[in-house]
């Protein structure tokens, strides 16, 4: 069987609800359907519920994810979004993104707690690492390698180097890991990344915001 390819849109802090729905109405009908192609959109929390409804109504081959979740369960945690509540809306969660580590002092310990919450609630954690030194615990099965220099710069890592990093991670932590690459991925370079034997797809920021470009990226994965 061919390997899974994950194409995951990380919108970061972008798009109003109206803009988000416009994106879904354009992307949904254009997405290719293939068993091993897993397409996920991760909008802001404020858009999740509307997006989830639009995807269900359109019956689009699109999963919905979040960009974070609480390290705690339900209860007195003002401002937090608990996995136990989010599970109604999402099936994937991006955890430990470098922007959260940098701007919100997120630590490896916090990421581990978030992963635990996600798993207890049947949400697939996608753990972001910045390089081979970020700890990968036993539960982390879906990883995004996102070198800081490549994020939002238009200066991606080479597919060869991303593959070497992924290979090292698999040799260290297990061949069952699925490793995505993230950093300046576009429709022009996605094919060169997924062609690499140890890369299982991409986590995409800027290029995921444009509906046409995002559909183009998914079609490059066929
Ligand atoms: P860009 O695709 O904008 O470089 O962002 C990468 C990223 O941080 C995805 O999580």
PDB file of C-alpha atoms and ligand atoms in Angstrom:
ATOM      1  CA  UNK A   1       0.000   0.000   0.000  1.00  0.00           C
ATOM      2  CA  UNK A   2       1.279   3.476  -0.768  1.00  0.00           C
ATOM      3  CA  UNK A   3       2.280   5.709   2.125  1.00  0.00           C
ATOM      4  CA  UNK A   4      -0.137   8.197   3.678  1.00  0.00           C
ATOM      5  CA  UNK A   5       0.188  11.772   2.477  1.00  0.00           C
ATOM      6  CA  UNK A   6      -1.033  14.425   4.918  1.00  0.00           C
ATOM      7  CA  UNK A   7      -1.648  17.918   3.580  1.00  0.00           C
ATOM      8  CA  UNK A   8      -2.415  20.160   6.525  1.00  0.00           C
ATOM      9  CA  UNK A   9      -3.391  23.813   6.309  1.00  0.00           C
ATOM     10  CA  UNK A  10      -2.246  25.872   9.290  1.00  0.00           C
ATOM     11  CA  UNK A  11      -4.053  29.176   8.934  1.00  0.00           C
ATOM     12  CA  UNK A  12      -2.394  30.582  12.056  1.00  0.00           C
ATOM     13  CA  UNK A  13      -4.214  33.769  13.204  1.00  0.00           C
ATOM     14  CA  UNK A  14      -5.917  34.540   9.890  1.00  0.00           C
ATOM     15  CA  UNK A  15      -9.414  34.693   8.327  1.00  0.00           C
ATOM     16  CA  UNK A  16     -12.781  35.918   9.532  1.00  0.00           C
ATOM     17  CA  UNK A  17     -15.653  33.415   9.605  1.00  0.00           C
ATOM     18  CA  UNK A  18     -16.891  34.751   6.244  1.00  0.00           C
ATOM     19  CA  UNK A  19     -13.423  34.362   4.700  1.00  0.00           C
ATOM     20  CA  UNK A  20     -13.092  30.885   6.153  1.00  0.00           C
ATOM     21  CA  UNK A  21     -16.438  29.785   4.705  1.00  0.00           C
ATOM     22  CA  UNK A  22     -15.533  31.246   1.334  1.00  0.00           C
ATOM     23  CA  UNK A  23     -12.321  29.148   1.387  1.00  0.00           C
ATOM     24  CA  UNK A  24     -14.236  25.954   2.233  1.00  0.00           C
ATOM     25  CA  UNK A  25     -16.770  26.597  -0.534  1.00  0.00           C
ATOM     26  CA  UNK A  26     -13.934  26.912  -3.049  1.00  0.00           C
ATOM     27  CA  UNK A  27     -11.573  24.223  -1.753  1.00  0.00           C
ATOM     28  CA  UNK A  28     -14.120  21.546  -0.768  1.00  0.00           C
ATOM     29  CA  UNK A  29     -15.448  20.739  -4.247  1.00  0.00           C
ATOM     30  CA  UNK A  30     -11.939  20.893  -5.773  1.00  0.00           C
ATOM     31  CA  UNK A  31     -10.226  18.387  -3.468  1.00  0.00           C
ATOM     32  CA  UNK A  32      -9.044  15.145  -5.014  1.00  0.00           C
ATOM     33  CA  UNK A  33     -10.253  11.966  -3.306  1.00  0.00           C
ATOM     34  CA  UNK A  34      -7.728   9.235  -2.675  1.00  0.00           C
ATOM     35  CA  UNK A  35      -7.553   6.753   0.191  1.00  0.00           C
ATOM     36  CA  UNK A  36      -4.026   7.649   1.262  1.00  0.00           C
ATOM     37  CA  UNK A  37      -4.463  11.441   0.893  1.00  0.00           C
ATOM     38  CA  UNK A  38      -5.486  13.091   4.154  1.00  0.00           C
ATOM     39  CA  UNK A  39      -6.324  16.760   3.876  1.00  0.00           C
ATOM     40  CA  UNK A  40      -6.853  18.789   7.045  1.00  0.00           C
ATOM     41  CA  UNK A  41      -7.693  22.439   7.662  1.00  0.00           C
ATOM     42  CA  UNK A  42      -6.705  24.023  10.970  1.00  0.00           C
ATOM     43  CA  UNK A  43      -8.473  27.386  11.333  1.00  0.00           C
ATOM     44  CA  UNK A  44      -8.713  29.643  14.378  1.00  0.00           C
ATOM     45  CA  UNK A  45     -10.928  28.470  17.244  1.00  0.00           C
ATOM     46  CA  UNK A  46     -13.548  31.084  16.325  1.00  0.00           C
ATOM     47  CA  UNK A  47     -14.078  29.493  12.893  1.00  0.00           C
ATOM     48  CA  UNK A  48     -14.059  25.828  13.917  1.00  0.00           C
ATOM     49  CA  UNK A  49     -17.747  25.251  14.374  1.00  0.00           C
ATOM     50  CA  UNK A  50     -18.832  26.987  11.156  1.00  0.00           C
ATOM     51  CA  UNK A  51     -16.147  25.208   9.170  1.00  0.00           C
ATOM     52  CA  UNK A  52     -17.087  21.844  10.605  1.00  0.00           C
ATOM     53  CA  UNK A  53     -20.733  22.422   9.584  1.00  0.00           C
ATOM     54  CA  UNK A  54     -19.775  23.542   6.074  1.00  0.00           C
ATOM     55  CA  UNK A  55     -17.556  20.490   5.565  1.00  0.00           C
ATOM     56  CA  UNK A  56     -20.340  18.169   6.734  1.00  0.00           C
ATOM     57  CA  UNK A  57     -23.003  19.815   4.582  1.00  0.00           C
ATOM     58  CA  UNK A  58     -20.730  19.678   1.524  1.00  0.00           C
ATOM     59  CA  UNK A  59     -19.549  16.147   2.379  1.00  0.00           C
ATOM     60  CA  UNK A  60     -16.035  17.253   1.454  1.00  0.00           C
ATOM     61  CA  UNK A  61     -12.958  15.000   1.907  1.00  0.00           C
ATOM     62  CA  UNK A  62     -11.549  17.424   4.451  1.00  0.00           C
ATOM     63  CA  UNK A  63     -10.770  16.918   8.121  1.00  0.00           C
ATOM     64  CA  UNK A  64     -10.895  19.740  10.623  1.00  0.00           C
ATOM     65  CA  UNK A  65      -8.165  20.393  13.156  1.00  0.00           C
ATOM     66  CA  UNK A  66      -7.114  22.966  15.752  1.00  0.00           C
ATOM     67  CA  UNK A  67      -3.798  24.785  16.125  1.00  0.00           C
ATOM     68  CA  UNK A  68      -3.566  24.110  19.858  1.00  0.00           C
ATOM     69  CA  UNK A  69      -5.516  22.733  22.803  1.00  0.00           C
ATOM     70  CA  UNK A  70      -5.412  22.923  26.571  1.00  0.00           C
ATOM     71  CA  UNK A  71      -2.931  20.909  28.618  1.00  0.00           C
ATOM     72  CA  UNK A  72      -5.815  20.451  31.118  1.00  0.00           C
ATOM     73  CA  UNK A  73      -9.195  18.747  31.054  1.00  0.00           C
ATOM     74  CA  UNK A  74     -12.510  20.576  31.497  1.00  0.00           C
ATOM     75  CA  UNK A  75     -12.871  22.850  34.518  1.00  0.00           C
ATOM     76  CA  UNK A  76     -11.615  26.111  35.955  1.00  0.00           C
ATOM     77  CA  UNK A  77      -9.058  27.010  33.276  1.00  0.00           C
ATOM     78  CA  UNK A  78     -10.140  30.403  31.977  1.00  0.00           C
ATOM     79  CA  UNK A  79      -9.442  30.948  28.326  1.00  0.00           C
ATOM     80  CA  UNK A  80      -8.436  27.386  27.559  1.00  0.00           C
ATOM     81  CA  UNK A  81      -9.918  25.064  24.931  1.00  0.00           C
ATOM     82  CA  UNK A  82     -10.104  21.561  26.338  1.00  0.00           C
ATOM     83  CA  UNK A  83      -9.681  18.480  24.140  1.00  0.00           C
ATOM     84  CA  UNK A  84     -12.722  16.966  25.830  1.00  0.00           C
ATOM     85  CA  UNK A  85     -14.846  19.771  24.349  1.00  0.00           C
ATOM     86  CA  UNK A  86     -12.959  20.243  21.100  1.00  0.00           C
ATOM     87  CA  UNK A  87     -13.429  16.600  20.135  1.00  0.00           C
ATOM     88  CA  UNK A  88     -16.912  17.461  18.892  1.00  0.00           C
ATOM     89  CA  UNK A  89     -15.290  19.643  16.240  1.00  0.00           C
ATOM     90  CA  UNK A  90     -11.832  18.333  15.422  1.00  0.00           C
ATOM     91  CA  UNK A  91      -9.975  15.135  14.659  1.00  0.00           C
ATOM     92  CA  UNK A  92      -6.411  16.528  14.541  1.00  0.00           C
ATOM     93  CA  UNK A  93      -4.530  19.130  16.600  1.00  0.00           C
ATOM     94  CA  UNK A  94      -1.263  20.910  15.800  1.00  0.00           C
ATOM     95  CA  UNK A  95       0.760  20.949  19.022  1.00  0.00           C
ATOM     96  CA  UNK A  96       4.063  22.578  19.949  1.00  0.00           C
ATOM     97  CA  UNK A  97       4.344  24.836  16.916  1.00  0.00           C
ATOM     98  CA  UNK A  98       7.496  26.967  17.108  1.00  0.00           C
ATOM     99  CA  UNK A  99       5.360  30.134  17.145  1.00  0.00           C
ATOM    100  CA  UNK A 100       3.726  28.875  20.349  1.00  0.00           C
ATOM    101  CA  UNK A 101       7.064  27.915  21.847  1.00  0.00           C
ATOM    102  CA  UNK A 102       8.485  31.366  20.996  1.00  0.00           C
ATOM    103  CA  UNK A 103       5.537  33.667  21.707  1.00  0.00           C
ATOM    104  CA  UNK A 104       3.733  31.772  24.467  1.00  0.00           C
ATOM    105  CA  UNK A 105       6.649  30.082  26.239  1.00  0.00           C
ATOM    106  CA  UNK A 106       5.326  26.642  25.472  1.00  0.00           C
ATOM    107  CA  UNK A 107       7.684  23.950  26.771  1.00  0.00           C
ATOM    108  CA  UNK A 108       8.262  20.326  25.845  1.00  0.00           C
ATOM    109  CA  UNK A 109       6.503  19.401  29.112  1.00  0.00           C
ATOM    110  CA  UNK A 110       3.397  21.402  28.145  1.00  0.00           C
ATOM    111  CA  UNK A 111       3.400  19.838  24.710  1.00  0.00           C
ATOM    112  CA  UNK A 112       3.526  16.385  26.304  1.00  0.00           C
ATOM    113  CA  UNK A 113       0.479  17.229  28.458  1.00  0.00           C
ATOM    114  CA  UNK A 114      -1.413  18.493  25.434  1.00  0.00           C
ATOM    115  CA  UNK A 115      -0.608  15.325  23.506  1.00  0.00           C
ATOM    116  CA  UNK A 116      -1.939  13.283  26.414  1.00  0.00           C
ATOM    117  CA  UNK A 117      -5.185  15.285  26.449  1.00  0.00           C
ATOM    118  CA  UNK A 118      -5.554  14.892  22.689  1.00  0.00           C
ATOM    119  CA  UNK A 119      -5.036  11.135  22.805  1.00  0.00           C
ATOM    120  CA  UNK A 120      -7.474  10.656  25.674  1.00  0.00           C
ATOM    121  CA  UNK A 121     -10.083  12.305  23.467  1.00  0.00           C
ATOM    122  CA  UNK A 122      -9.364  10.523  20.181  1.00  0.00           C
ATOM    123  CA  UNK A 123      -7.778  13.579  18.603  1.00  0.00           C
ATOM    124  CA  UNK A 124      -4.653  12.883  16.521  1.00  0.00           C
ATOM    125  CA  UNK A 125      -1.803  15.058  17.813  1.00  0.00           C
ATOM    126  CA  UNK A 126       0.507  16.500  15.174  1.00  0.00           C
ATOM    127  CA  UNK A 127       3.607  17.446  17.126  1.00  0.00           C
ATOM    128  CA  UNK A 128       5.861  20.110  15.631  1.00  0.00           C
ATOM    129  CA  UNK A 129       9.577  19.830  16.132  1.00  0.00           C
ATOM    130  CA  UNK A 130      12.193  22.300  15.035  1.00  0.00           C
ATOM    131  CA  UNK A 131      14.978  19.793  14.508  1.00  0.00           C
ATOM    132  CA  UNK A 132      16.256  16.422  15.658  1.00  0.00           C
ATOM    133  CA  UNK A 133      16.916  17.728  19.202  1.00  0.00           C
ATOM    134  CA  UNK A 134      13.274  18.344  20.139  1.00  0.00           C
ATOM    135  CA  UNK A 135      12.183  15.363  22.278  1.00  0.00           C
ATOM    136  CA  UNK A 136       9.836  12.880  20.621  1.00  0.00           C
ATOM    137  CA  UNK A 137       7.924  10.771  23.139  1.00  0.00           C
ATOM    138  CA  UNK A 138       6.507   7.326  22.517  1.00  0.00           C
ATOM    139  CA  UNK A 139       2.984   8.610  21.870  1.00  0.00           C
ATOM    140  CA  UNK A 140       4.093  10.999  19.138  1.00  0.00           C
ATOM    141  CA  UNK A 141       3.316   9.217  15.903  1.00  0.00           C
ATOM    142  CA  UNK A 142       2.615  12.157  13.603  1.00  0.00           C
ATOM    143  CA  UNK A 143       5.421  14.720  13.547  1.00  0.00           C
ATOM    144  CA  UNK A 144       6.021  17.910  11.592  1.00  0.00           C
ATOM    145  CA  UNK A 145       9.644  18.884  11.062  1.00  0.00           C
ATOM    146  CA  UNK A 146       9.591  22.668  10.707  1.00  0.00           C
ATOM    147  CA  UNK A 147      13.008  24.353  10.754  1.00  0.00           C
ATOM    148  CA  UNK A 148      12.632  27.959  11.967  1.00  0.00           C
ATOM    149  CA  UNK A 149      14.619  29.433   9.059  1.00  0.00           C
ATOM    150  CA  UNK A 150      12.082  28.046   6.598  1.00  0.00           C
ATOM    151  CA  UNK A 151       8.870  29.294   8.242  1.00  0.00           C
ATOM    152  CA  UNK A 152       7.253  32.143   6.315  1.00  0.00           C
ATOM    153  CA  UNK A 153      10.530  33.073   4.642  1.00  0.00           C
ATOM    154  CA  UNK A 154      10.154  31.663   1.140  1.00  0.00           C
ATOM    155  CA  UNK A 155      13.345  29.766   1.892  1.00  0.00           C
ATOM    156  CA  UNK A 156      12.414  26.093   2.333  1.00  0.00           C
ATOM    157  CA  UNK A 157      14.753  23.394   3.539  1.00  0.00           C
ATOM    158  CA  UNK A 158      15.892  21.094   0.756  1.00  0.00           C
ATOM    159  CA  UNK A 159      13.804  17.956   0.265  1.00  0.00           C
ATOM    160  CA  UNK A 160      17.000  15.924   0.666  1.00  0.00           C
ATOM    161  CA  UNK A 161      17.792  17.427   4.056  1.00  0.00           C
ATOM    162  CA  UNK A 162      14.178  17.115   5.245  1.00  0.00           C
ATOM    163  CA  UNK A 163      14.312  13.465   4.244  1.00  0.00           C
ATOM    164  CA  UNK A 164      17.586  12.941   6.136  1.00  0.00           C
ATOM    165  CA  UNK A 165      16.101  14.488   9.278  1.00  0.00           C
ATOM    166  CA  UNK A 166      12.997  12.293   8.898  1.00  0.00           C
ATOM    167  CA  UNK A 167      15.113   9.201   8.390  1.00  0.00           C
ATOM    168  CA  UNK A 168      17.155   9.959  11.526  1.00  0.00           C
ATOM    169  CA  UNK A 169      13.966  10.438  13.530  1.00  0.00           C
ATOM    170  CA  UNK A 170      12.555   7.147  12.324  1.00  0.00           C
ATOM    171  CA  UNK A 171      15.786   5.322  13.109  1.00  0.00           C
ATOM    172  CA  UNK A 172      15.790   6.838  16.599  1.00  0.00           C
ATOM    173  CA  UNK A 173      12.098   6.637  17.504  1.00  0.00           C
ATOM    174  CA  UNK A 174      10.528   3.979  15.277  1.00  0.00           C
ATOM    175  CA  UNK A 175       9.696   3.265  11.670  1.00  0.00           C
ATOM    176  CA  UNK A 176       5.991   3.733  12.336  1.00  0.00           C
ATOM    177  CA  UNK A 177       6.393   7.528  12.702  1.00  0.00           C
ATOM    178  CA  UNK A 178       4.812   9.648   9.988  1.00  0.00           C
ATOM    179  CA  UNK A 179       6.866  12.779   9.380  1.00  0.00           C
ATOM    180  CA  UNK A 180       5.658  15.888   7.595  1.00  0.00           C
ATOM    181  CA  UNK A 181       7.776  18.772   6.406  1.00  0.00           C
ATOM    182  CA  UNK A 182       6.765  22.402   7.046  1.00  0.00           C
ATOM    183  CA  UNK A 183       8.279  25.721   5.957  1.00  0.00           C
ATOM    184  CA  UNK A 184       7.618  27.686   2.744  1.00  0.00           C
ATOM    185  CA  UNK A 185       5.803  24.826   1.013  1.00  0.00           C
ATOM    186  CA  UNK A 186       3.936  25.830  -2.163  1.00  0.00           C
ATOM    187  CA  UNK A 187       2.394  24.134  -5.172  1.00  0.00           C
ATOM    188  CA  UNK A 188       5.770  24.512  -6.912  1.00  0.00           C
ATOM    189  CA  UNK A 189       7.789  22.525  -4.376  1.00  0.00           C
ATOM    190  CA  UNK A 190       5.340  20.118  -2.683  1.00  0.00           C
ATOM    191  CA  UNK A 191       6.002  17.320  -5.177  1.00  0.00           C
ATOM    192  CA  UNK A 192       9.725  17.375  -4.439  1.00  0.00           C
ATOM    193  CA  UNK A 193       9.061  16.879  -0.713  1.00  0.00           C
ATOM    194  CA  UNK A 194       6.508  14.087  -0.906  1.00  0.00           C
ATOM    195  CA  UNK A 195       8.684  12.249  -3.410  1.00  0.00           C
ATOM    196  CA  UNK A 196      11.192  11.680  -0.599  1.00  0.00           C
ATOM    197  CA  UNK A 197      10.717   8.217   0.911  1.00  0.00           C
ATOM    198  CA  UNK A 198      10.584   9.343   4.550  1.00  0.00           C
ATOM    199  CA  UNK A 199       8.286  12.344   4.110  1.00  0.00           C
ATOM    200  CA  UNK A 200       4.548  11.834   4.618  1.00  0.00           C
ATOM    201  CA  UNK A 201       3.240  15.207   3.579  1.00  0.00           C
ATOM    202  CA  UNK A 202       3.385  18.850   4.589  1.00  0.00           C
ATOM    203  CA  UNK A 203       2.196  21.409   7.105  1.00  0.00           C
ATOM    204  CA  UNK A 204       1.477  24.571   5.181  1.00  0.00           C
ATOM    205  CA  UNK A 205       1.079  28.151   6.402  1.00  0.00           C
ATOM    206  CA  UNK A 206       0.944  31.039   3.917  1.00  0.00           C
ATOM    207  CA  UNK A 207       0.228  28.974   0.815  1.00  0.00           C
ATOM    208  CA  UNK A 208      -2.757  27.333   2.513  1.00  0.00           C
ATOM    209  CA  UNK A 209      -4.610  30.634   2.858  1.00  0.00           C
ATOM    210  CA  UNK A 210      -5.311  30.904  -0.860  1.00  0.00           C
ATOM    211  CA  UNK A 211      -8.027  28.446  -1.935  1.00  0.00           C
ATOM    212  CA  UNK A 212      -6.795  27.981  -5.480  1.00  0.00           C
ATOM    213  CA  UNK A 213      -3.171  27.469  -4.420  1.00  0.00           C
ATOM    214  CA  UNK A 214      -4.205  25.002  -1.716  1.00  0.00           C
ATOM    215  CA  UNK A 215      -6.221  22.867  -4.150  1.00  0.00           C
ATOM    216  CA  UNK A 216      -3.246  22.956  -6.513  1.00  0.00           C
ATOM    217  CA  UNK A 217      -1.006  21.637  -3.717  1.00  0.00           C
ATOM    218  CA  UNK A 218      -3.361  18.709  -3.048  1.00  0.00           C
ATOM    219  CA  UNK A 219      -3.471  17.844  -6.761  1.00  0.00           C
ATOM    220  CA  UNK A 220       0.333  17.723  -6.880  1.00  0.00           C
ATOM    221  CA  UNK A 221       0.057  14.820  -4.428  1.00  0.00           C
ATOM    222  CA  UNK A 222      -1.802  12.486  -6.775  1.00  0.00           C
TER     223      UNK A 222
HETATM  224  P1  LIG B   1       4.767  28.775   5.931  1.00  0.00           P
HETATM  225  O1  LIG B   1       4.205  27.709   5.044  1.00  0.00           O
HETATM  226  O2  LIG B   1       4.055  30.079   5.834  1.00  0.00           O
HETATM  227  O3  LIG B   1       6.247  28.883   5.786  1.00  0.00           O
HETATM  228  O4  LIG B   1       4.501  28.304   7.445  1.00  0.00           O
HETATM  229  C1  LIG B   1       4.923  27.067   7.824  1.00  0.00           C
HETATM  230  C2  LIG B   1       4.293  26.747   9.127  1.00  0.00           C
HETATM  231  O5  LIG B   1       4.654  27.303  10.146  1.00  0.00           O
HETATM  232  C3  LIG B   1       3.205  25.770   9.125  1.00  0.00           C
HETATM  233  O6  LIG B   1       2.901  25.374  10.423  1.00  0.00           O
END
